[in-house]
Coordinates of C-alpha atoms in Angstrom, one line a residue:
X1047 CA -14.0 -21.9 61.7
X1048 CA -11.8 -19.1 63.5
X1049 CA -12.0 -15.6 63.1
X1050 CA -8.8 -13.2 64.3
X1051 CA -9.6 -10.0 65.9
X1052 CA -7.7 -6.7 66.7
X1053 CA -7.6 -5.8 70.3
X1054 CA -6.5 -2.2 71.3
X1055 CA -5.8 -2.5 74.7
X1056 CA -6.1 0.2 77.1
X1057 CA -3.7 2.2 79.5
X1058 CA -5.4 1.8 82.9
X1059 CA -2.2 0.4 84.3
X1060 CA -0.2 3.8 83.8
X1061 CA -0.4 7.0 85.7
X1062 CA 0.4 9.2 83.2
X1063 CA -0.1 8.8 79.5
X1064 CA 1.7 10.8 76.8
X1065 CA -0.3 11.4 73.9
X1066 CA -0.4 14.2 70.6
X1067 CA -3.4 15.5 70.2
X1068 CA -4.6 18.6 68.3
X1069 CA -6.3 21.8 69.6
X1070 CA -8.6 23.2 66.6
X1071 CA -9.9 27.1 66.6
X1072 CA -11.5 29.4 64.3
X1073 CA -9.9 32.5 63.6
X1074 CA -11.2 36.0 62.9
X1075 CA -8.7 37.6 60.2
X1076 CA -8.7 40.9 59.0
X1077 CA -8.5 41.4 55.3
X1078 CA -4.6 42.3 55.8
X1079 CA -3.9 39.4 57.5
X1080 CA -5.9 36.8 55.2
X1081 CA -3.3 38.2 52.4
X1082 CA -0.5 37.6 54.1
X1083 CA -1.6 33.9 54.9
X1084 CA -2.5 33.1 51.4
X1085 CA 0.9 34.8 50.2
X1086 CA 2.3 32.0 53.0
X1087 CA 0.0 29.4 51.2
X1088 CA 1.0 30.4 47.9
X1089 CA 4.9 30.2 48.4
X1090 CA 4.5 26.7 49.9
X1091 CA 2.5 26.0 46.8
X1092 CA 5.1 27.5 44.2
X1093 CA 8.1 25.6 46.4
X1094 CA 6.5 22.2 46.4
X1095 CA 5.4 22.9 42.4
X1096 CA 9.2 23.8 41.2
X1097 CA 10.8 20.8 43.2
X1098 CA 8.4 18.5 42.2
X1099 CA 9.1 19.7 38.3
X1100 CA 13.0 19.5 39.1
X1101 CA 12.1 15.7 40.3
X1102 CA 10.5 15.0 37.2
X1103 CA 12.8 16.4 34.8
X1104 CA 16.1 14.5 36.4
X1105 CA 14.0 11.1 36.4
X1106 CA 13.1 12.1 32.7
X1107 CA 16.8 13.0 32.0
X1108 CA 17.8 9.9 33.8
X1109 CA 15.2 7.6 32.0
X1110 CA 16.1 9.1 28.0
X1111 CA 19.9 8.8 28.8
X1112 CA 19.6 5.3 29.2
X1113 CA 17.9 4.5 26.3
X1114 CA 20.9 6.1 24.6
X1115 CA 23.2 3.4 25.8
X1116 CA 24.8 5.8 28.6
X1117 CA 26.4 4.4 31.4
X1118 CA 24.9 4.4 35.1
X1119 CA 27.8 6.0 36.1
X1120 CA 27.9 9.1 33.6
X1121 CA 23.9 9.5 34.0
X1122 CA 23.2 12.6 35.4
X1123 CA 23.2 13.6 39.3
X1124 CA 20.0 12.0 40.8
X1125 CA 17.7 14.6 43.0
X1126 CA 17.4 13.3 46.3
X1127 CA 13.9 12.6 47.8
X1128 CA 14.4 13.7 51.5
X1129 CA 13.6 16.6 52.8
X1130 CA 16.6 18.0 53.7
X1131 CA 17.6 16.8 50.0
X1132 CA 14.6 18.8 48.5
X1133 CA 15.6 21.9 50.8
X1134 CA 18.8 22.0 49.2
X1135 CA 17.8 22.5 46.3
X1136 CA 14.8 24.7 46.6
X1137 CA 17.6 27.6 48.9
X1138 CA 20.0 27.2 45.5
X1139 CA 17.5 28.1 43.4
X1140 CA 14.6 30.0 44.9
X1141 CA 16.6 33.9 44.3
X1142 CA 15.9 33.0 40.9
X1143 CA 12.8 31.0 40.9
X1144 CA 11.2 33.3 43.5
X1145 CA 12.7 37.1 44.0
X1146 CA 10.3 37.4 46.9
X1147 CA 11.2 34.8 48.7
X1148 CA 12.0 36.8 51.6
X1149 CA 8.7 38.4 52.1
X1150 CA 7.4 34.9 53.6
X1151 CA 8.6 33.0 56.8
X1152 CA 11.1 29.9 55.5
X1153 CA 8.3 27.1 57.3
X1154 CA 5.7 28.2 54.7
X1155 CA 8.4 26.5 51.5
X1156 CA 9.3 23.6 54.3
X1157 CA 5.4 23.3 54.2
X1158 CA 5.4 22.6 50.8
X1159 CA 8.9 20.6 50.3
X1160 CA 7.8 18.9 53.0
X1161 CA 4.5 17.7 51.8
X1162 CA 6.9 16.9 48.8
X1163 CA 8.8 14.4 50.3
X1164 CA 6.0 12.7 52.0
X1165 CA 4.2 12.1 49.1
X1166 CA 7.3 10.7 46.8
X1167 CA 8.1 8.1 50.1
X1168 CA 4.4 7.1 49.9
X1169 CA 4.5 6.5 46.2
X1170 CA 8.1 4.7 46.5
X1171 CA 7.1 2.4 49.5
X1172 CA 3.4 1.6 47.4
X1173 CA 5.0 0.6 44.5
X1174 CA 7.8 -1.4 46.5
X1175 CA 4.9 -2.8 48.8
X1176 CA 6.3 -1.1 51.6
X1177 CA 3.2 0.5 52.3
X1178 CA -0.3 -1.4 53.3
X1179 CA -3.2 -0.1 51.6
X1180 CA -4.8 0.9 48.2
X1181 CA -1.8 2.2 45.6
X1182 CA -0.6 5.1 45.6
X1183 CA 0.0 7.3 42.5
X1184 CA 2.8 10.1 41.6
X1185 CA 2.5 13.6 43.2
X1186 CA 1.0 16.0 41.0
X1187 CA 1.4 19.5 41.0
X1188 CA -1.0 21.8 43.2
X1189 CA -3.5 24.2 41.3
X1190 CA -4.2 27.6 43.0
X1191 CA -7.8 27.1 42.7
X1192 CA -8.5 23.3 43.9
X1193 CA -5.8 23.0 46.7
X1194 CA -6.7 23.8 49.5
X1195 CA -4.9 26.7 51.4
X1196 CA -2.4 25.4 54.0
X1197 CA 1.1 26.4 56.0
X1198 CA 2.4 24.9 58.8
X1199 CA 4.9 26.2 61.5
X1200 CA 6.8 24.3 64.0
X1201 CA 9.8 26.7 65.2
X1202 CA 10.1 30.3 66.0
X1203 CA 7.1 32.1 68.0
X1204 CA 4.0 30.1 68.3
X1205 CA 2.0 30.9 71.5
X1206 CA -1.3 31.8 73.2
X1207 CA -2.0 34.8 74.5
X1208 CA -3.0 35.3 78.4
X1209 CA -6.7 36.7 77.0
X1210 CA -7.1 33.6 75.5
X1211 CA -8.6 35.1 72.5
X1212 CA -5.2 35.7 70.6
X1213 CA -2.6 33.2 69.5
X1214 CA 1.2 34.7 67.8
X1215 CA 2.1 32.9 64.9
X1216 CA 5.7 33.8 63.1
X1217 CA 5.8 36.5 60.5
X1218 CA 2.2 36.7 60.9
X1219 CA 1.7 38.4 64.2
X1220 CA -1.2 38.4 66.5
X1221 CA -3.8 37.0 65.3
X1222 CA -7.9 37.0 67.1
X1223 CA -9.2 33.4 67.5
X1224 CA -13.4 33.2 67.1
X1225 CA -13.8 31.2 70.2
X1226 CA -11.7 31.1 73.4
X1227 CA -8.4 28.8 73.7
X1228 CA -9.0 28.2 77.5
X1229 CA -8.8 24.1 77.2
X1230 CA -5.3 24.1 75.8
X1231 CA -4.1 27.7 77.2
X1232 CA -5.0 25.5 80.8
X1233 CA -2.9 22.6 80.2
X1234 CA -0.1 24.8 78.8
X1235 CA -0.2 27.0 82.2
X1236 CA -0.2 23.9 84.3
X1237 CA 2.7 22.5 82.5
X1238 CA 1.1 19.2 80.9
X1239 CA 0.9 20.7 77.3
X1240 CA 3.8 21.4 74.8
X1241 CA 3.3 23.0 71.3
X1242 CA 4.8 21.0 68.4
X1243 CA 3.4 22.8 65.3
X1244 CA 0.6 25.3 64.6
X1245 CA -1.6 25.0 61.0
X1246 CA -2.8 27.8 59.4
X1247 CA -5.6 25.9 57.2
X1248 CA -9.1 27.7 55.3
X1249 CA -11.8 25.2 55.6
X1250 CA -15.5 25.8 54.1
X1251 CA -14.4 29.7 54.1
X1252 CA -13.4 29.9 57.0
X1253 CA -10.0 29.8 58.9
X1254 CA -8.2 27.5 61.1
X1255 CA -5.9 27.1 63.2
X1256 CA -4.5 23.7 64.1
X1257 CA -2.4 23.1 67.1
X1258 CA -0.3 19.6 67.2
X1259 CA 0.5 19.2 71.0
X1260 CA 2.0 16.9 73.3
X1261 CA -0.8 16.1 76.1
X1262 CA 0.4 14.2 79.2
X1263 CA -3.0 12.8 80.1
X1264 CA -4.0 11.3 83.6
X1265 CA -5.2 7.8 83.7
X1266 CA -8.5 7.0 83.7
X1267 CA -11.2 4.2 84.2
X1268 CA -14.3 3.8 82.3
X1269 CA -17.4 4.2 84.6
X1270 CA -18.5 0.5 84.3
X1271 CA -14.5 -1.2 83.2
X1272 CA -15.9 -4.7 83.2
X1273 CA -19.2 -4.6 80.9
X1274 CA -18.6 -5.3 77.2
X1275 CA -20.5 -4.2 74.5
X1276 CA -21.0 -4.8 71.7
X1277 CA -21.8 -2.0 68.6
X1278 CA -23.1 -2.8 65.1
X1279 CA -23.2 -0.1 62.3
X1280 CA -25.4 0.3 59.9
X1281 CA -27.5 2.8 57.3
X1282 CA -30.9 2.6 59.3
X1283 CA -29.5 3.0 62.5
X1284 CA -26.3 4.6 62.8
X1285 CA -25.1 2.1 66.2
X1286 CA -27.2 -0.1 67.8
X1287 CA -25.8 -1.4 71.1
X1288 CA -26.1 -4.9 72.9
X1289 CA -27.5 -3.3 75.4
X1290 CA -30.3 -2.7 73.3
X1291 CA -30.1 1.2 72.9
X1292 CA -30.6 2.5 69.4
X1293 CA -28.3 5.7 68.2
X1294 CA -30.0 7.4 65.2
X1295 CA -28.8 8.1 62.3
X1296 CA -29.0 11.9 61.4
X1297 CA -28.4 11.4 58.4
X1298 CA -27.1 15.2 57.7
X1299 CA -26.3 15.0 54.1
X1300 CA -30.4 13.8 53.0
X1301 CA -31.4 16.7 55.8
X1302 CA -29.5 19.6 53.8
X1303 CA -30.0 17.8 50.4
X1304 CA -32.8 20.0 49.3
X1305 CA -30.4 23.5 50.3
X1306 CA -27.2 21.7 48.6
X1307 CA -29.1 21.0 45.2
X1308 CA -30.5 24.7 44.9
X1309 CA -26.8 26.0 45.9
X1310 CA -25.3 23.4 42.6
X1311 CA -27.9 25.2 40.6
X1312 CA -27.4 28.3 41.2
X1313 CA -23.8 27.8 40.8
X1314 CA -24.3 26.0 37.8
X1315 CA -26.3 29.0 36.3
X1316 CA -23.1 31.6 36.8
X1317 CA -20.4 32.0 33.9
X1318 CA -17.4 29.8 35.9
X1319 CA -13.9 29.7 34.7
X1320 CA -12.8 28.0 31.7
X1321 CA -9.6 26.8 31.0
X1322 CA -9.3 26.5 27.7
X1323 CA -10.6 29.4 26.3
X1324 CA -8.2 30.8 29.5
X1325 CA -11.9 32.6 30.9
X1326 CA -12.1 34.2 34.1
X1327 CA -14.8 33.8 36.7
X1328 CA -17.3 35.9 37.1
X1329 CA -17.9 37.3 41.2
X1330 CA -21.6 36.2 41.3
X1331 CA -20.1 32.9 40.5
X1332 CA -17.7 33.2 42.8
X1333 CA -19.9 34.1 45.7
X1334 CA -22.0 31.0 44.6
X1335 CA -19.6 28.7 44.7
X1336 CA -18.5 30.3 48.3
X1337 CA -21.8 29.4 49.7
X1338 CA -21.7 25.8 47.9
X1339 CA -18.6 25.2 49.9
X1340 CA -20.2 26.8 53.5
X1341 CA -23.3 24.4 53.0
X1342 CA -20.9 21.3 52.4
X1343 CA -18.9 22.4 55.6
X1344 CA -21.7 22.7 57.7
X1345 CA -22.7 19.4 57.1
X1346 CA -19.2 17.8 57.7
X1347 CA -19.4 19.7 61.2
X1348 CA -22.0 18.5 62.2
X1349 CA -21.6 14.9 61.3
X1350 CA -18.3 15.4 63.1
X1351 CA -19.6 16.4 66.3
X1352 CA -22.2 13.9 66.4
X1353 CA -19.7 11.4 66.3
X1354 CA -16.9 13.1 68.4
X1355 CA -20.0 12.6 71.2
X1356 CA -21.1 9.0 70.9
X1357 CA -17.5 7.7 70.7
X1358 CA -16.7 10.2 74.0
X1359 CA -19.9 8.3 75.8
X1360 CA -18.9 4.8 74.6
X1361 CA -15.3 5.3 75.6
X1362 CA -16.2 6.9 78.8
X1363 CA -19.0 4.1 80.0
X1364 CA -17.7 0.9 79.2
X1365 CA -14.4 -1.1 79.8
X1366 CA -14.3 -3.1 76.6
X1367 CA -16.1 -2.0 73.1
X1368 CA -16.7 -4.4 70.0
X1369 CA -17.1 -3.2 66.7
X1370 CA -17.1 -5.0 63.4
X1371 CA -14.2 -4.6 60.8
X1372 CA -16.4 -3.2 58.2
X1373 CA -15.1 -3.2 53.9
X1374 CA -16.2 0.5 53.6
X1375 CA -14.9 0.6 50.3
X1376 CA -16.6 -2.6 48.9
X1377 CA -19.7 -1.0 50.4
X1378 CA -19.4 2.0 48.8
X1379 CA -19.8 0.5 45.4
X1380 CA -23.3 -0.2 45.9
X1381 CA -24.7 2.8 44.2
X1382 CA -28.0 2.2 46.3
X1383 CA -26.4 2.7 49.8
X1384 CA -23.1 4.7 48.9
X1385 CA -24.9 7.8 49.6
X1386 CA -25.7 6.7 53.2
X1387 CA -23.0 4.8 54.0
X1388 CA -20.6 7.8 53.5
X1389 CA -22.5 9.8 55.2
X1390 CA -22.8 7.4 58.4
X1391 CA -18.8 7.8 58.3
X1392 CA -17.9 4.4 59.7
X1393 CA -14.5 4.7 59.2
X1394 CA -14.7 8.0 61.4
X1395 CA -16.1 6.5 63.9
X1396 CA -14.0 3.4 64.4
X1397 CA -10.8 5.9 64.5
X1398 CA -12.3 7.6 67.4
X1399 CA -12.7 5.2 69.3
X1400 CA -9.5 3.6 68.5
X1401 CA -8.0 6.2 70.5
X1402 CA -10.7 7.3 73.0
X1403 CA -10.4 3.9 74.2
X1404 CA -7.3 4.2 75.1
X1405 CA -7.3 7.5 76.5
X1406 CA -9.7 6.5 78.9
X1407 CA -8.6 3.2 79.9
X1408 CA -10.5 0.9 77.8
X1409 CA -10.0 -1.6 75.2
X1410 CA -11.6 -1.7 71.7
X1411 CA -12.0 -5.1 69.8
X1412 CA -12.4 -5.0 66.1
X1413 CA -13.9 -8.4 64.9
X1414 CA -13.1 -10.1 61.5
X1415 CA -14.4 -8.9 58.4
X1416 CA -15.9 -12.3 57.9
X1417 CA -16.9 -13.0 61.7
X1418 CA -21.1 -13.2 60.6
X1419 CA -22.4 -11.6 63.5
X1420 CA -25.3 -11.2 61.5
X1421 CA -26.4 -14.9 60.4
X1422 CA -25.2 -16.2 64.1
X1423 CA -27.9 -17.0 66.7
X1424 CA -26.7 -15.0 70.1
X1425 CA -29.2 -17.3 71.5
X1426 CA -28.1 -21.2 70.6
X1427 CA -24.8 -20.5 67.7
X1428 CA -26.6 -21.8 64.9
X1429 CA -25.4 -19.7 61.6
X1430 CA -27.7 -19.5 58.8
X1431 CA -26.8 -20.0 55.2
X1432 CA -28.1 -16.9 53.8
X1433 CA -29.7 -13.6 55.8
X1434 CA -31.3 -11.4 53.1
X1435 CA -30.4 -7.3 53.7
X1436 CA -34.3 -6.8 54.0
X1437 CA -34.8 -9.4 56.6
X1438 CA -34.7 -7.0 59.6
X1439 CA -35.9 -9.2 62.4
X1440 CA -33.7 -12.6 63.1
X1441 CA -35.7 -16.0 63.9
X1442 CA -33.7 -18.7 64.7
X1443 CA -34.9 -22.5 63.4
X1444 CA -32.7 -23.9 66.1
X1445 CA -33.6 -22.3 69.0
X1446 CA -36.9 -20.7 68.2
X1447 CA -35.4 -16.6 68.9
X1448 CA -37.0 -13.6 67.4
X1449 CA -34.9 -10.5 67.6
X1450 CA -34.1 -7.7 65.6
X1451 CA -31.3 -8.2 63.4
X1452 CA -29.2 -5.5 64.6
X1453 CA -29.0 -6.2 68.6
X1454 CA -28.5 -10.0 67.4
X1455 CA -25.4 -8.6 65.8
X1456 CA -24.7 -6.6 68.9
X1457 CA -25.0 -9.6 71.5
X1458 CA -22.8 -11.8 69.1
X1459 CA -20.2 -8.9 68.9
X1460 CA -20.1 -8.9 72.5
X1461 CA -19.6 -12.4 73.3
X1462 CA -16.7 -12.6 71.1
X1463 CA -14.5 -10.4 73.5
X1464 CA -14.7 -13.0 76.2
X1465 CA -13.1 -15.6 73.3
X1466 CA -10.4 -13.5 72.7
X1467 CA -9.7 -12.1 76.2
X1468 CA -6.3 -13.6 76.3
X1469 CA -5.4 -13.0 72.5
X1470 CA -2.1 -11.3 71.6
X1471 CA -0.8 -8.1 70.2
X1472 CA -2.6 -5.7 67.8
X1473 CA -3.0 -7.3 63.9
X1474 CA -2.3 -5.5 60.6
X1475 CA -5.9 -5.8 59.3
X1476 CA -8.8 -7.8 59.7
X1477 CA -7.8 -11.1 58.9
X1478 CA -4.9 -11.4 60.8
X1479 CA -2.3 -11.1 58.0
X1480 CA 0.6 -9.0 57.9
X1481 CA -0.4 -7.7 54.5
X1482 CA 1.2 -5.5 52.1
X1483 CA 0.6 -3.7 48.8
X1484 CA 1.6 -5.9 45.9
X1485 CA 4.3 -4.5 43.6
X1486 CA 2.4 -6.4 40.5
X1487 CA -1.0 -7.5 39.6
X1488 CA -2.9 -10.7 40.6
X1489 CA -1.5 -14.0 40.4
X1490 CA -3.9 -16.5 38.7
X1491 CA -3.7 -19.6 41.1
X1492 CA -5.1 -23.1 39.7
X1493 CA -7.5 -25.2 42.3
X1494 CA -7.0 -28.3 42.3
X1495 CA -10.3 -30.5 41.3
X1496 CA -12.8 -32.1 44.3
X1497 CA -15.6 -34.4 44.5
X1498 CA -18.7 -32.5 44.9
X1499 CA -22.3 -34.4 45.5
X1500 CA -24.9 -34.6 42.6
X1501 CA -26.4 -31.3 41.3
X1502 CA -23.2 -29.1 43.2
X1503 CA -20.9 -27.3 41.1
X1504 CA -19.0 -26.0 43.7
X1505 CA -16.3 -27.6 46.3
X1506 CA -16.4 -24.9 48.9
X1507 CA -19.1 -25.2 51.7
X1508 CA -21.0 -21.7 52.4
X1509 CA -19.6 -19.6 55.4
X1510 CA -16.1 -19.1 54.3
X1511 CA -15.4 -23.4 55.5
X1512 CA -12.8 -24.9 53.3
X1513 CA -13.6 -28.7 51.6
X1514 CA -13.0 -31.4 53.4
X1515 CA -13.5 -33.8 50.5
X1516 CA -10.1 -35.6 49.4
X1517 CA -9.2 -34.8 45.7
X1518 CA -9.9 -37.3 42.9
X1519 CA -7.5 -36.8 40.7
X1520 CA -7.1 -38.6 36.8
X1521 CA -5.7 -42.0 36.4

């Protein structure tokens, strides 16, 4: 049987490469200027809540007058989903809908028409099956307390300082960074760096600022650009290389477990909002939750930089990289490993190296979903039938090889890059297909009958092979 891969090839052959990447920094606000960034939060919130209840209430309109026997043409006046739709109708409104409207720079409402019109195109390509992926429901509106605070700017004066240690935002001034901006404010001076949009973003309790910016990278060559490697994921060991080096897994959600669960409690304990009796919080349960959120945070950071620095290394030392296409969100529903597995962050990882691969001149190969690196031999091919999860060492019948199951996975991984070395452009998905959402529900599909041999019920072989038995069908 055949198994399709993805190939991601690499940009060795250029001497410049083009890319948008994003500069991240913390930022040390004073108390002033935290208002006046929430206030810039808050008006994209209130802009992308009114247009979204003016979208509803013309499709509701729309949807009643028809059942009234109206006529398409007398319906009334459909609200455009485009942005500069949207934007139309929030400047004809927003004197009366907000009288302060003024107070705040206009990208904080494009932030939230914006995000508006994203969200409907997403919904109308999902339901058309437009868009590949998991469905994708109606935009709802944004709640002051659970959205996250956000505003985006991409024209008027967005710069760095020459300190370094300031960046200027519009209508929100000078503003101190936590850290220095010498990485980007380097490329900017030499020329190779050009600022698309800056994101003003709070994050664990913390502030963010986000900049989108167009990198014209140098071309560059992995340190060893013909060895292949292969890298299996997994729960025990985070990546385990063909090669044979092991990368732990940290496992930073089980270390800070113990500190997360006495955090719940203790928020659990305060007197929290309530919405239906229309309660307030209380401060001690708002300083509770605050250090909930910090503890969460910190955990995210540092799974993040552990994997920001094994996809770097990989991308750096080798020419071609292997990694399986992994159903993350089949795996997730095994309530045993879900903990684990979304703490690993598989998905994370492979989108690192998607592009780290290509920054650096490499290629990354994403095998099947089905490809069963684990039941194949890497020493003779033979594929076993079954391969229990708790089986952690591989002996072959065939061939007589006892390895661990992991850098058996690894090897096999890497020898499939030299099978595909001539393979063609970059598939949808794992499989190959060109798949998209499906507008309705599953098709039932009838099999047709086959022989089978005494005591089988079935007519498909193990390993994904299709029947070669012809069909007996009824006289």
């Amino acid at each position: 049987m055949s198994y399709r891969v993805v190939i991601v090839l690499g940009v060795a052959d250029r001497v410049r490469l083009s890319v948008v990447q994003a500069y991240r920094f913390a930022l040390d606000l004073t108390p002033r200027q935290e208002r006046a960034v929430l206030a810039h939060a808050g008006a994209a919130r209130v802009a992308h809540n009114w247009t979204l209840a003016r979208v509803k209430a013309v499709m509701d309109q729309r949807a009643a007058e028809r059942t009234y026997g109206i006529d398409e043409a007398d319906l009334t006046p459909t609200q455009g989903w485009s942005l500069p739709a949207l934007r139309k109708s929030w400047n004809a409104a927003k004197s009366d809908v907000a009288p302060w409207w003024a107070e705040c720079s206009k990208e904080a409402y494009n932030t939230g028409l914006d995000a508006l019109a994203r969200a409907l195109k997403n919904w109308s390509d999902s339901r058309s099956g437009k868009r590949a992926g998991r469905p994708v429901g109606f935009p709802r509106f944004k709640s002051r307390r659970r959205s996250t605070p956000s505003v985006r700017f991409t024209t008027g004066a967005i710069r760095v300082e020459p300190d370094r240690k300031h960046v200027v935002l519009p209508r929100l001034g000078r503003l101190k960074l936590h850290e220095s901006a010498r990485k980007l404010a380097r490329r900017l001076d030499a020329g190779t760096a050009r600022i698309l949009s800056a994101t003003v973003r709070r994050d664990g309790g913390r502030w963010f600022v986000a900049f989108c910016v167009e990198v014209d990278r140098a071309a560059r060559t992995p340190n060893q650009p013909q060895v292949v490697v292969g890298v299996d994921l997994g729960v025990r060991h985070l990546a385990v290389l063909s090669t044979g080096e092991v990368e732990p897994n940290p496992r930073h959600l089980d270390a800070a477990g113990r500190r997360l669960r006495r955090l719940a409690r203790r928020a659990s304990r305060r007197v929290g909002p309530d919405r239906r009796t229309g309660r307030r919080a209380s401060k001690r349960w708002e300083r509770a939750r605050a250090q909930l959120g910090r503890a969460h945070a910190r955990v995210a950071n540092l799974r993040r930089d552990g994997l920001h620095k094994l996809t770097t290394r990989l991308a750096r030392e080798f020419g071609t990289i292997v990694v399986e296409d992994l159903n993350v969100a089949g795996m997730l529903r095994n309530r045993r490993l879900a903990r684990c597995i979304a703490d690993a962050g598989f998905a994370e990882l492979r989108r690192q190296l998607a592009y780290k691969t290509g920054w650096n001149g490499g290629r990354l190969v994403v095998a099947d979903r089905w490809y069963p690196s684990s039941k194949t031999c890497s020493g003779c091919g033979a594929v076993k039938t079954k391969l229990a999860l708790f089986e952690r060492t591989y002996t072959c019948a065939m061939c007589g090889l006892v390895l661990d199951r992991d850098v058996n996975a690894a090897r096999n991984l890497a020898a499939l890059a030299v099978t595909v070395a001539g393979s063609g452009s970059e598939t949808r998905n794992g499989r190959g297909a060109d798949r998209k959402t499906r507008p309705g529900g599953p098709v039932a599909v009838k099999r047709q009958p086959g022989t089978a041999k005494a005591g089988k019920t079935g007519t498909v072989p193990p390993q994904g092979r299709t029947s070669n038995h012809v069909p007996a069908y009824a006289s």
